[in-house]
Amino acid sequence: MTRPSWIRTREVSEKEEAERLAPFAARAADSTGRVHPEEPHEYRTAFQRDRDRVLHSRAFRRLEYKTQVFVHHEGDHYRNRLTHTLEGAQIARAVSRALRLNEDLAEAVTLAHDLGHTPFGHAGERVLGQLMRDDGGFDHNRQSLRVVDLFEERYPGVPGLNLTAETREGILKHGCSWEHPLALPPLARQRTLEAQVADAADEIAYMHHDLDDGLRAGILTEQGVDENVLWQRAAADVEAWIPAGVAASVRRSRVLTALINSLITNLIETSAAKLDGSGVCCVDEVRNGRDPLVALSEDVSADKLALKRFLLERFYQHPRVEGMLRKAEVAIADLYRVYRDDPELLPEWLQGRRRDEGDARAVADYVAGMTDRFAWAEHDRLLGSS
Ligand code: MG
């Protein structure tokens, strides 16, 4: 078929990246490639393909039934890990676009960053970490890499999604000091700017929506939140223009928007100044640099830490939230023990993992992959209803 001259082939997209992106941005054409080499796509760049593979994975669909802070039956308007991930990806794209970074890579990393999360949020991770203490430990970033590298069966003879080294490096947040069955991506002192943006976007996303969900649930109150400087500033901005008599819910929504906007704007402007000041000219200089270059300013960073502490003390550790999660922790521990006692109960696709990496790792892989509702259903099936 002859193609019209205006059509955007992969080569055209790669050329556009070279012209449009900053010199320190990651370029798909420069990717160091995949563990199993593949023919390039006619229309999509390597990072676009990574993003699409993550989006179409089974593990991505399971995020819908994994807890962010609330267990899933608490209400339909609270975030789950899927909506958290999508909100994070939106922030990552906005920041990348402003900084002329590679949006596709930042999006791929953000969409994949929580694929390894256990059911029941951090409670699940805490329990698995304790249970796996003598068997190599458990970490959700590592688990996300295991999911994309091992557990999606899509290609004959190739395990996992076969993502590029850049996306895999982005998923590995804190480096890797553990055994991994596939060759790890080459790691440097820093990760790409796109991976740094993904981290920052994740954090801004959850602080914003946890605040929103906590207020919506009545666990947090505006009288409590207004001790925080970021909230105070956002509220003052809104007060300056909002008409009197506006519904409290609309006013609060404006304050939340002003707050998230101030964080994103500060992130863009501080990072831009750091990038300018550092004089980095390419990805290699970014990766070998002494410090990360995507960051909030020092004062906003301190305010953000105060907000994080506030959320921890007043929301994540609130008796109503803790009560729900305590029950979930017991369920995770029960499931882990049942499968450890009889690993033949594990599905067929994990029997090979048992041979390669032992029963404990295979059981952790299975339990970590569960959604909240599947974990409850398995618990009821194997141990009777609780
Ligand atoms: Mg996250």
mmCIF file of C-alpha atoms and ligand atoms in Angstrom:
data_model
loop_
_atom_site.group_PDB
_atom_site.id
_atom_site.type_symbol
_atom_site.label_atom_id
_atom_site.label_comp_id
_atom_site.label_asym_id
_atom_site.label_seq_id
_atom_site.Cartn_x
_atom_site.Cartn_y
_atom_site.Cartn_z
ATOM 1 C CA MET A 1 0.000 0.000 0.000
ATOM 2 C CA THR A 2 1.349 3.423 -0.829
ATOM 3 C CA ARG A 3 1.146 5.771 2.107
ATOM 4 C CA PRO A 4 0.243 9.425 1.860
ATOM 5 C CA SER A 5 3.245 11.648 2.579
ATOM 6 C CA TRP A 6 1.592 13.291 5.585
ATOM 7 C CA ILE A 7 1.043 10.110 7.559
ATOM 8 C CA ARG A 8 2.889 9.919 10.886
ATOM 9 C CA THR A 9 5.027 6.793 10.781
ATOM 10 C CA ARG A 10 7.244 5.758 13.674
ATOM 11 C CA GLU A 11 10.206 7.321 11.898
ATOM 12 C CA VAL A 12 8.328 10.619 11.689
ATOM 13 C CA SER A 13 7.395 10.428 15.381
ATOM 14 C CA GLU A 14 11.027 9.751 16.264
ATOM 15 C CA LYS A 15 12.143 12.695 14.181
ATOM 16 C CA GLU A 16 9.539 14.901 15.871
ATOM 17 C CA GLU A 17 10.842 13.778 19.262
ATOM 18 C CA ALA A 18 14.342 14.852 18.244
ATOM 19 C CA GLU A 19 13.032 18.304 17.309
ATOM 20 C CA ARG A 20 10.429 18.838 19.999
ATOM 21 C CA LEU A 21 11.936 17.343 23.157
ATOM 22 C CA ALA A 22 14.619 18.904 25.325
ATOM 23 C CA PRO A 23 18.174 17.554 24.865
ATOM 24 C CA PHE A 24 18.004 15.906 28.309
ATOM 25 C CA ALA A 25 14.742 14.039 27.513
ATOM 26 C CA ALA A 26 14.750 10.309 26.770
ATOM 27 C CA ARG A 27 14.181 9.566 23.107
ATOM 28 C CA ALA A 28 12.461 6.407 21.956
ATOM 29 C CA ALA A 29 14.888 6.082 19.034
ATOM 30 C CA ASP A 30 17.793 5.941 21.517
ATOM 31 C CA SER A 31 16.254 3.220 23.701
ATOM 32 C CA THR A 32 18.754 0.540 24.658
ATOM 33 C CA GLY A 33 16.056 -1.958 23.768
ATOM 34 C CA ARG A 34 14.263 -4.984 25.141
ATOM 35 C CA VAL A 35 15.518 -8.228 26.719
ATOM 36 C CA HIS A 36 14.121 -10.040 23.655
ATOM 37 C CA PRO A 37 14.820 -7.913 20.576
ATOM 38 C CA GLU A 38 11.787 -7.076 18.433
ATOM 39 C CA GLU A 39 11.094 -5.518 15.076
ATOM 40 C CA PRO A 40 10.095 -1.858 15.537
ATOM 41 C CA HIS A 41 6.456 -0.946 14.936
ATOM 42 C CA GLU A 42 5.358 0.855 11.796
ATOM 43 C CA TYR A 43 3.525 3.645 13.593
ATOM 44 C CA ARG A 44 4.325 3.572 17.284
ATOM 45 C CA THR A 45 7.590 4.414 19.044
ATOM 46 C CA ALA A 46 9.142 1.972 21.520
ATOM 47 C CA PHE A 47 7.819 3.924 24.533
ATOM 48 C CA GLN A 48 4.327 4.219 23.055
ATOM 49 C CA ARG A 49 4.332 0.456 22.677
ATOM 50 C CA ASP A 50 5.400 0.045 26.313
ATOM 51 C CA ARG A 51 2.574 2.287 27.477
ATOM 52 C CA ASP A 52 0.044 0.381 25.354
ATOM 53 C CA ARG A 53 1.276 -2.991 26.618
ATOM 54 C CA VAL A 54 0.906 -1.900 30.228
ATOM 55 C CA LEU A 55 -2.577 -0.514 29.548
ATOM 56 C CA HIS A 56 -3.709 -3.765 27.927
ATOM 57 C CA SER A 57 -2.229 -6.037 30.588
ATOM 58 C CA ARG A 58 -4.358 -8.160 32.902
ATOM 59 C CA ALA A 59 -2.527 -6.769 35.927
ATOM 60 C CA PHE A 60 -3.609 -3.259 34.915
ATOM 61 C CA ARG A 61 -7.276 -4.255 34.876
ATOM 62 C CA ARG A 62 -6.911 -5.792 38.331
ATOM 63 C CA LEU A 63 -5.942 -2.377 39.751
ATOM 64 C CA GLU A 64 -9.634 -1.497 39.653
ATOM 65 C CA TYR A 65 -10.304 -3.911 42.478
ATOM 66 C CA LYS A 66 -7.305 -3.045 44.616
ATOM 67 C CA THR A 67 -7.556 -0.679 47.542
ATOM 68 C CA GLN A 68 -5.968 2.726 47.659
ATOM 69 C CA VAL A 69 -6.910 3.620 51.220
ATOM 70 C CA PHE A 70 -10.468 2.339 51.540
ATOM 71 C CA VAL A 71 -11.488 -1.236 50.983
ATOM 72 C CA HIS A 72 -13.602 -1.473 47.875
ATOM 73 C CA HIS A 73 -17.050 -1.786 49.443
ATOM 74 C CA GLU A 74 -16.843 1.515 51.345
ATOM 75 C CA GLY A 75 -18.294 3.568 48.504
ATOM 76 C CA ASP A 76 -18.259 4.071 44.745
ATOM 77 C CA HIS A 77 -16.617 7.480 44.673
ATOM 78 C CA TYR A 78 -13.376 6.682 46.469
ATOM 79 C CA ARG A 79 -10.192 6.118 44.541
ATOM 80 C CA ASN A 80 -8.910 2.670 43.909
ATOM 81 C CA ARG A 81 -5.493 1.838 42.515
ATOM 82 C CA LEU A 82 -6.708 2.190 38.951
ATOM 83 C CA THR A 83 -8.044 5.711 39.374
ATOM 84 C CA HIS A 84 -4.964 6.619 41.431
ATOM 85 C CA THR A 85 -2.771 5.386 38.583
ATOM 86 C CA LEU A 86 -4.735 7.309 35.942
ATOM 87 C CA GLU A 87 -4.633 10.541 37.963
ATOM 88 C CA GLY A 88 -0.884 10.046 38.437
ATOM 89 C CA ALA A 89 -0.400 9.469 34.703
ATOM 90 C CA GLN A 90 -2.283 12.667 33.900
ATOM 91 C CA ILE A 91 0.031 14.657 36.183
ATOM 92 C CA ALA A 92 3.113 12.939 34.745
ATOM 93 C CA ARG A 93 2.034 13.878 31.216
ATOM 94 C CA ALA A 94 1.328 17.495 32.150
ATOM 95 C CA VAL A 95 4.709 17.918 33.844
ATOM 96 C CA SER A 96 6.582 16.120 31.049
ATOM 97 C CA ARG A 97 4.925 18.233 28.390
ATOM 98 C CA ALA A 98 5.853 21.469 30.144
ATOM 99 C CA LEU A 99 9.456 20.352 30.643
ATOM 100 C CA ARG A 100 9.710 18.990 27.080
ATOM 101 C CA LEU A 101 10.340 15.484 28.369
ATOM 102 C CA ASN A 102 9.112 12.269 26.832
ATOM 103 C CA GLU A 103 5.439 12.027 27.802
ATOM 104 C CA ASP A 104 5.101 8.480 26.512
ATOM 105 C CA LEU A 105 7.882 7.171 28.750
ATOM 106 C CA ALA A 106 6.655 9.065 31.827
ATOM 107 C CA GLU A 107 3.148 7.737 31.162
ATOM 108 C CA ALA A 108 4.334 4.147 30.667
ATOM 109 C CA VAL A 109 6.265 4.229 33.954
ATOM 110 C CA THR A 110 3.375 5.807 35.876
ATOM 111 C CA LEU A 111 0.796 3.386 34.497
ATOM 112 C CA ALA A 112 3.025 0.461 35.520
ATOM 113 C CA HIS A 113 4.260 1.777 38.858
ATOM 114 C CA ASP A 114 1.630 0.090 41.054
ATOM 115 C CA LEU A 115 1.087 -3.147 39.121
ATOM 116 C CA GLY A 116 2.891 -5.047 41.880
ATOM 117 C CA HIS A 117 0.793 -3.630 44.664
ATOM 118 C CA THR A 118 -0.785 -6.155 47.014
ATOM 119 C CA PRO A 119 -4.485 -6.238 47.812
ATOM 120 C CA PHE A 120 -5.534 -3.971 50.713
ATOM 121 C CA GLY A 121 -3.003 -1.223 50.077
ATOM 122 C CA HIS A 122 0.010 -0.820 52.303
ATOM 123 C CA ALA A 123 -1.469 -3.170 54.893
ATOM 124 C CA GLY A 124 -1.041 -6.048 52.434
ATOM 125 C CA GLU A 125 2.513 -5.023 51.641
ATOM 126 C CA ARG A 126 3.379 -4.779 55.341
ATOM 127 C CA VAL A 127 2.135 -8.293 56.073
ATOM 128 C CA LEU A 128 3.820 -9.876 53.056
ATOM 129 C CA GLY A 129 7.040 -8.082 54.010
ATOM 130 C CA GLN A 130 6.913 -9.680 57.465
ATOM 131 C CA LEU A 131 5.996 -13.121 56.167
ATOM 132 C CA MET A 132 8.776 -13.020 53.546
ATOM 133 C CA ARG A 133 11.386 -11.693 56.001
ATOM 134 C CA ASP A 134 13.572 -14.811 55.784
ATOM 135 C CA ASP A 135 12.779 -15.511 52.140
ATOM 136 C CA GLY A 136 14.077 -12.435 50.363
ATOM 137 C CA GLY A 137 11.506 -9.881 51.543
ATOM 138 C CA PHE A 138 8.734 -8.152 49.632
ATOM 139 C CA ASP A 139 8.623 -4.740 47.980
ATOM 140 C CA HIS A 140 5.906 -3.490 45.640
ATOM 141 C CA ASN A 141 8.313 -1.799 43.213
ATOM 142 C CA ARG A 142 10.222 -5.029 42.812
ATOM 143 C CA GLN A 143 6.902 -6.816 42.463
ATOM 144 C CA SER A 144 5.824 -4.411 39.700
ATOM 145 C CA LEU A 145 8.942 -5.390 37.742
ATOM 146 C CA ARG A 146 8.178 -9.075 38.335
ATOM 147 C CA VAL A 147 4.649 -8.538 36.987
ATOM 148 C CA VAL A 148 5.775 -6.876 33.749
ATOM 149 C CA ASP A 149 8.799 -9.160 33.317
ATOM 150 C CA LEU A 150 7.304 -12.530 34.225
ATOM 151 C CA PHE A 151 3.575 -12.798 34.695
ATOM 152 C CA GLU A 152 1.905 -11.496 31.601
ATOM 153 C CA GLU A 153 1.830 -14.263 29.011
ATOM 154 C CA ARG A 154 1.512 -12.587 25.639
ATOM 155 C CA TYR A 155 4.220 -13.802 23.309
ATOM 156 C CA PRO A 156 5.387 -17.281 22.382
ATOM 157 C CA GLY A 157 8.626 -18.107 24.178
ATOM 158 C CA VAL A 158 8.910 -14.628 25.705
ATOM 159 C CA PRO A 159 7.902 -14.051 29.318
ATOM 160 C CA GLY A 160 6.112 -10.883 30.369
ATOM 161 C CA LEU A 161 5.544 -7.698 28.393
ATOM 162 C CA ASN A 162 9.144 -7.401 27.155
ATOM 163 C CA LEU A 163 9.281 -3.669 27.903
ATOM 164 C CA THR A 164 12.214 -1.404 27.077
ATOM 165 C CA ALA A 165 15.093 -0.989 29.521
ATOM 166 C CA GLU A 166 14.034 2.642 30.142
ATOM 167 C CA THR A 167 10.511 1.736 31.270
ATOM 168 C CA ARG A 168 11.826 -1.130 33.413
ATOM 169 C CA GLU A 169 14.398 1.147 35.008
ATOM 170 C CA GLY A 170 11.625 3.633 35.766
ATOM 171 C CA ILE A 171 9.558 0.947 37.505
ATOM 172 C CA LEU A 172 12.505 -0.023 39.715
ATOM 173 C CA LYS A 173 12.213 2.948 41.998
ATOM 174 C CA HIS A 174 15.014 2.383 44.464
ATOM 175 C CA GLY A 175 17.408 0.258 42.502
ATOM 176 C CA CYS A 176 17.618 -3.461 42.993
ATOM 177 C CA SER A 177 19.468 -5.417 45.633
ATOM 178 C CA TRP A 178 17.637 -8.701 45.163
ATOM 179 C CA GLU A 179 17.544 -11.660 42.877
ATOM 180 C CA HIS A 180 15.607 -11.111 39.668
ATOM 181 C CA PRO A 181 15.146 -13.864 37.094
ATOM 182 C CA LEU A 182 15.732 -11.593 34.064
ATOM 183 C CA ALA A 183 18.721 -9.377 33.305
ATOM 184 C CA LEU A 184 18.109 -6.029 35.004
ATOM 185 C CA PRO A 185 18.139 -2.800 33.010
ATOM 186 C CA PRO A 186 21.457 -0.950 33.340
ATOM 187 C CA LEU A 187 21.187 1.222 36.457
ATOM 188 C CA ALA A 188 22.983 4.519 37.036
ATOM 189 C CA ARG A 189 23.153 6.953 39.968
ATOM 190 C CA GLN A 190 19.939 8.631 38.848
ATOM 191 C CA ARG A 191 17.076 7.506 36.683
ATOM 192 C CA THR A 192 15.794 9.319 33.625
ATOM 193 C CA LEU A 193 13.949 12.592 34.191
ATOM 194 C CA GLU A 194 10.780 10.856 32.995
ATOM 195 C CA ALA A 195 11.106 8.274 35.791
ATOM 196 C CA GLN A 196 11.715 11.083 38.283
ATOM 197 C CA VAL A 197 8.570 12.830 37.016
ATOM 198 C CA ALA A 198 6.606 9.585 37.449
ATOM 199 C CA ASP A 199 7.662 9.395 41.130
ATOM 200 C CA ALA A 200 6.727 13.003 41.819
ATOM 201 C CA ALA A 201 3.405 12.612 39.978
ATOM 202 C CA ASP A 202 2.553 9.520 42.023
ATOM 203 C CA GLU A 203 3.100 11.425 45.240
ATOM 204 C CA ILE A 204 1.155 14.525 44.186
ATOM 205 C CA ALA A 205 -1.693 12.332 42.915
ATOM 206 C CA TYR A 206 -2.160 10.410 46.143
ATOM 207 C CA MET A 207 -1.805 13.410 48.431
ATOM 208 C CA HIS A 208 -4.466 15.239 46.478
ATOM 209 C CA HIS A 209 -6.961 12.409 46.203
ATOM 210 C CA ASP A 210 -6.423 11.030 49.695
ATOM 211 C CA LEU A 211 -7.174 14.483 51.031
ATOM 212 C CA ASP A 212 -10.288 14.579 48.845
ATOM 213 C CA ASP A 213 -11.425 11.068 49.861
ATOM 214 C CA GLY A 214 -10.663 11.674 53.550
ATOM 215 C CA LEU A 215 -12.763 14.852 53.544
ATOM 216 C CA ARG A 216 -15.518 13.206 51.520
ATOM 217 C CA ALA A 217 -15.675 10.356 54.029
ATOM 218 C CA GLY A 218 -15.830 12.787 56.945
ATOM 219 C CA ILE A 219 -12.707 11.236 58.491
ATOM 220 C CA LEU A 220 -10.818 14.467 57.843
ATOM 221 C CA THR A 221 -12.369 17.854 58.441
ATOM 222 C CA GLU A 222 -11.491 21.193 56.917
ATOM 223 C CA GLN A 223 -10.888 22.531 60.419
ATOM 224 C CA GLY A 224 -8.119 19.943 60.785
ATOM 225 C CA VAL A 225 -6.647 20.284 57.293
ATOM 226 C CA ASP A 226 -6.441 24.059 57.539
ATOM 227 C CA GLU A 227 -3.524 23.680 59.951
ATOM 228 C CA ASN A 228 -1.470 22.886 56.859
ATOM 229 C CA VAL A 229 0.237 25.744 55.038
ATOM 230 C CA LEU A 230 -0.448 24.337 51.562
ATOM 231 C CA TRP A 231 -4.149 24.171 52.352
ATOM 232 C CA GLN A 232 -4.114 27.650 53.923
ATOM 233 C CA ARG A 233 -2.514 29.137 50.818
ATOM 234 C CA ALA A 234 -4.874 27.348 48.431
ATOM 235 C CA ALA A 235 -7.893 28.414 50.522
ATOM 236 C CA ALA A 236 -6.717 32.042 50.535
ATOM 237 C CA ASP A 237 -6.325 31.965 46.722
ATOM 238 C CA VAL A 238 -9.882 30.688 46.345
ATOM 239 C CA GLU A 239 -11.312 33.128 48.886
ATOM 240 C CA ALA A 240 -9.924 35.981 46.782
ATOM 241 C CA TRP A 241 -12.303 35.334 43.896
ATOM 242 C CA ILE A 242 -15.052 32.873 44.778
ATOM 243 C CA PRO A 243 -18.537 34.426 45.099
ATOM 244 C CA ALA A 244 -20.246 34.347 48.488
ATOM 245 C CA GLY A 245 -22.930 31.702 48.978
ATOM 246 C CA VAL A 246 -21.240 29.039 46.853
ATOM 247 C CA ALA A 247 -21.893 25.489 48.095
ATOM 248 C CA ALA A 248 -19.253 24.235 50.547
ATOM 249 C CA SER A 249 -18.545 21.212 48.345
ATOM 250 C CA VAL A 250 -17.772 23.455 45.337
ATOM 251 C CA ARG A 251 -15.582 25.721 47.446
ATOM 252 C CA ARG A 252 -13.674 22.722 48.764
ATOM 253 C CA SER A 253 -13.242 21.349 45.283
ATOM 254 C CA ARG A 254 -11.724 24.703 44.200
ATOM 255 C CA VAL A 255 -9.325 24.618 47.162
ATOM 256 C CA LEU A 256 -8.227 21.066 46.302
ATOM 257 C CA THR A 257 -7.657 22.104 42.689
ATOM 258 C CA ALA A 258 -5.674 25.157 43.787
ATOM 259 C CA LEU A 259 -3.589 22.956 46.066
ATOM 260 C CA ILE A 260 -2.725 20.329 43.446
ATOM 261 C CA ASN A 261 -2.118 23.067 40.897
ATOM 262 C CA SER A 262 0.330 24.829 43.214
ATOM 263 C CA LEU A 263 2.284 21.591 43.687
ATOM 264 C CA ILE A 264 2.430 20.812 39.966
ATOM 265 C CA THR A 265 3.402 24.382 39.050
ATOM 266 C CA ASN A 266 6.094 24.426 41.723
ATOM 267 C CA LEU A 267 7.400 21.062 40.491
ATOM 268 C CA ILE A 268 7.590 22.293 36.890
ATOM 269 C CA GLU A 269 9.244 25.607 37.741
ATOM 270 C CA THR A 270 11.705 24.252 40.325
ATOM 271 C CA SER A 271 12.734 21.396 38.022
ATOM 272 C CA ALA A 272 13.127 23.783 35.086
ATOM 273 C CA ALA A 273 15.433 26.004 37.168
ATOM 274 C CA LYS A 274 17.438 22.989 38.361
ATOM 275 C CA LEU A 275 17.780 21.673 34.806
ATOM 276 C CA ASP A 276 18.941 25.056 33.612
ATOM 277 C CA GLY A 277 21.374 25.496 36.498
ATOM 278 C CA SER A 278 22.853 22.007 36.144
ATOM 279 C CA GLY A 279 23.667 22.493 32.467
ATOM 280 C CA VAL A 280 22.922 18.819 31.734
ATOM 281 C CA CYS A 281 22.976 18.252 28.008
ATOM 282 C CA CYS A 282 21.802 14.677 27.601
ATOM 283 C CA VAL A 283 20.275 11.640 29.281
ATOM 284 C CA ASP A 284 23.687 10.242 30.275
ATOM 285 C CA GLU A 285 24.530 13.388 32.213
ATOM 286 C CA VAL A 286 21.163 13.209 33.968
ATOM 287 C CA ARG A 287 21.717 9.551 34.901
ATOM 288 C CA ASN A 288 25.254 10.120 36.164
ATOM 289 C CA GLY A 289 24.364 13.293 38.048
ATOM 290 C CA ARG A 290 24.791 13.682 41.778
ATOM 291 C CA ASP A 291 21.177 14.622 42.536
ATOM 292 C CA PRO A 292 17.759 14.099 41.005
ATOM 293 C CA LEU A 293 16.750 17.161 38.982
ATOM 294 C CA VAL A 294 12.979 16.819 39.223
ATOM 295 C CA ALA A 295 11.979 18.276 42.562
ATOM 296 C CA LEU A 296 9.785 20.691 44.471
ATOM 297 C CA SER A 297 11.376 23.796 45.979
ATOM 298 C CA GLU A 298 12.738 23.354 49.511
ATOM 299 C CA ASP A 299 9.954 25.300 51.227
ATOM 300 C CA VAL A 300 7.121 23.597 49.324
ATOM 301 C CA SER A 301 8.821 20.257 49.897
ATOM 302 C CA ALA A 302 8.756 20.902 53.658
ATOM 303 C CA ASP A 303 5.061 21.891 53.465
ATOM 304 C CA LYS A 304 4.380 18.737 51.474
ATOM 305 C CA LEU A 305 6.075 16.628 54.146
ATOM 306 C CA ALA A 306 3.871 18.238 56.770
ATOM 307 C CA LEU A 307 0.812 17.354 54.679
ATOM 308 C CA LYS A 308 2.026 13.781 54.329
ATOM 309 C CA ARG A 309 2.480 13.524 58.080
ATOM 310 C CA PHE A 310 -0.989 14.950 58.573
ATOM 311 C CA LEU A 311 -2.493 12.328 56.232
ATOM 312 C CA LEU A 312 -0.620 9.559 58.029
ATOM 313 C CA GLU A 313 -1.714 10.567 61.490
ATOM 314 C CA ARG A 314 -5.274 11.669 60.806
ATOM 315 C CA PHE A 315 -6.287 9.497 57.864
ATOM 316 C CA TYR A 316 -4.224 6.346 57.249
ATOM 317 C CA GLN A 317 -3.992 5.670 60.987
ATOM 318 C CA HIS A 318 -7.583 6.671 61.736
ATOM 319 C CA PRO A 319 -9.379 3.916 63.708
ATOM 320 C CA ARG A 320 -12.013 3.530 60.959
ATOM 321 C CA VAL A 321 -9.370 2.950 58.287
ATOM 322 C CA GLU A 322 -7.120 0.858 60.549
ATOM 323 C CA GLY A 323 -10.057 -1.290 61.642
ATOM 324 C CA MET A 324 -10.848 -2.254 58.061
ATOM 325 C CA LEU A 325 -7.240 -2.959 57.288
ATOM 326 C CA ARG A 326 -6.561 -5.065 60.379
ATOM 327 C CA LYS A 327 -9.111 -7.586 59.188
ATOM 328 C CA ALA A 328 -7.475 -7.526 55.780
ATOM 329 C CA GLU A 329 -4.019 -8.157 57.265
ATOM 330 C CA VAL A 330 -5.272 -11.292 58.979
ATOM 331 C CA ALA A 331 -6.786 -12.497 55.702
ATOM 332 C CA ILE A 332 -3.491 -11.997 53.815
ATOM 333 C CA ALA A 333 -1.528 -13.853 56.496
ATOM 334 C CA ASP A 334 -4.092 -16.701 56.474
ATOM 335 C CA LEU A 335 -3.897 -17.046 52.702
ATOM 336 C CA TYR A 336 -0.106 -17.004 52.703
ATOM 337 C CA ARG A 337 0.017 -19.829 55.277
ATOM 338 C CA VAL A 338 -2.559 -21.980 53.495
ATOM 339 C CA TYR A 339 -0.587 -21.861 50.236
ATOM 340 C CA ARG A 340 2.753 -22.365 51.994
ATOM 341 C CA ASP A 341 1.385 -25.444 53.730
ATOM 342 C CA ASP A 342 0.057 -26.836 50.464
ATOM 343 C CA PRO A 343 1.713 -25.172 47.443
ATOM 344 C CA GLU A 344 -0.079 -27.589 45.114
ATOM 345 C CA LEU A 345 -3.065 -25.288 45.644
ATOM 346 C CA LEU A 346 -1.277 -22.635 43.571
ATOM 347 C CA PRO A 347 -2.436 -22.394 39.964
ATOM 348 C CA GLU A 348 -0.556 -24.197 37.217
ATOM 349 C CA TRP A 349 1.184 -21.073 35.895
ATOM 350 C CA LEU A 350 2.984 -20.637 39.221
ATOM 351 C CA GLN A 351 4.276 -24.199 39.518
ATOM 352 C CA GLY A 352 7.259 -23.279 37.314
ATOM 353 C CA ARG A 353 8.029 -20.318 39.619
ATOM 354 C CA ARG A 354 8.112 -22.754 42.551
ATOM 355 C CA ARG A 355 10.766 -24.800 40.791
ATOM 356 C CA ASP A 356 12.788 -21.721 39.775
ATOM 357 C CA GLU A 357 12.524 -19.567 42.885
ATOM 358 C CA GLY A 358 11.005 -21.701 45.648
ATOM 359 C CA ASP A 359 7.604 -21.969 47.288
ATOM 360 C CA ALA A 360 7.772 -18.767 49.340
ATOM 361 C CA ARG A 361 8.336 -16.503 46.327
ATOM 362 C CA ALA A 362 5.645 -18.250 44.285
ATOM 363 C CA VAL A 363 3.134 -17.872 47.125
ATOM 364 C CA ALA A 364 4.029 -14.187 47.553
ATOM 365 C CA ASP A 365 3.592 -13.672 43.796
ATOM 366 C CA TYR A 366 0.142 -15.259 43.931
ATOM 367 C CA VAL A 367 -1.100 -13.406 46.993
ATOM 368 C CA ALA A 368 0.336 -10.064 45.833
ATOM 369 C CA GLY A 369 -1.411 -10.385 42.477
ATOM 370 C CA MET A 370 -4.856 -10.804 44.043
ATOM 371 C CA THR A 371 -7.474 -8.091 44.004
ATOM 372 C CA ASP A 372 -9.173 -7.257 47.298
ATOM 373 C CA ARG A 373 -12.305 -9.094 46.308
ATOM 374 C CA PHE A 374 -10.501 -12.165 44.988
ATOM 375 C CA ALA A 375 -8.505 -12.346 48.229
ATOM 376 C CA TRP A 376 -11.739 -12.301 50.269
ATOM 377 C CA ALA A 377 -13.322 -14.915 48.016
ATOM 378 C CA GLU A 378 -10.256 -17.200 48.250
ATOM 379 C CA HIS A 379 -10.180 -16.696 51.986
ATOM 380 C CA ASP A 380 -13.818 -17.730 52.283
ATOM 381 C CA ARG A 381 -13.305 -20.707 49.985
ATOM 382 C CA LEU A 382 -10.211 -22.046 51.743
ATOM 383 C CA LEU A 383 -10.839 -21.037 55.337
ATOM 384 C CA GLY A 384 -14.574 -20.519 55.608
ATOM 385 C CA SER A 385 -16.196 -17.119 55.699
ATOM 386 C CA SER A 386 -14.809 -14.675 58.226
HETATM 387 MG MG MG B 1 1.226 4.933 43.498
#
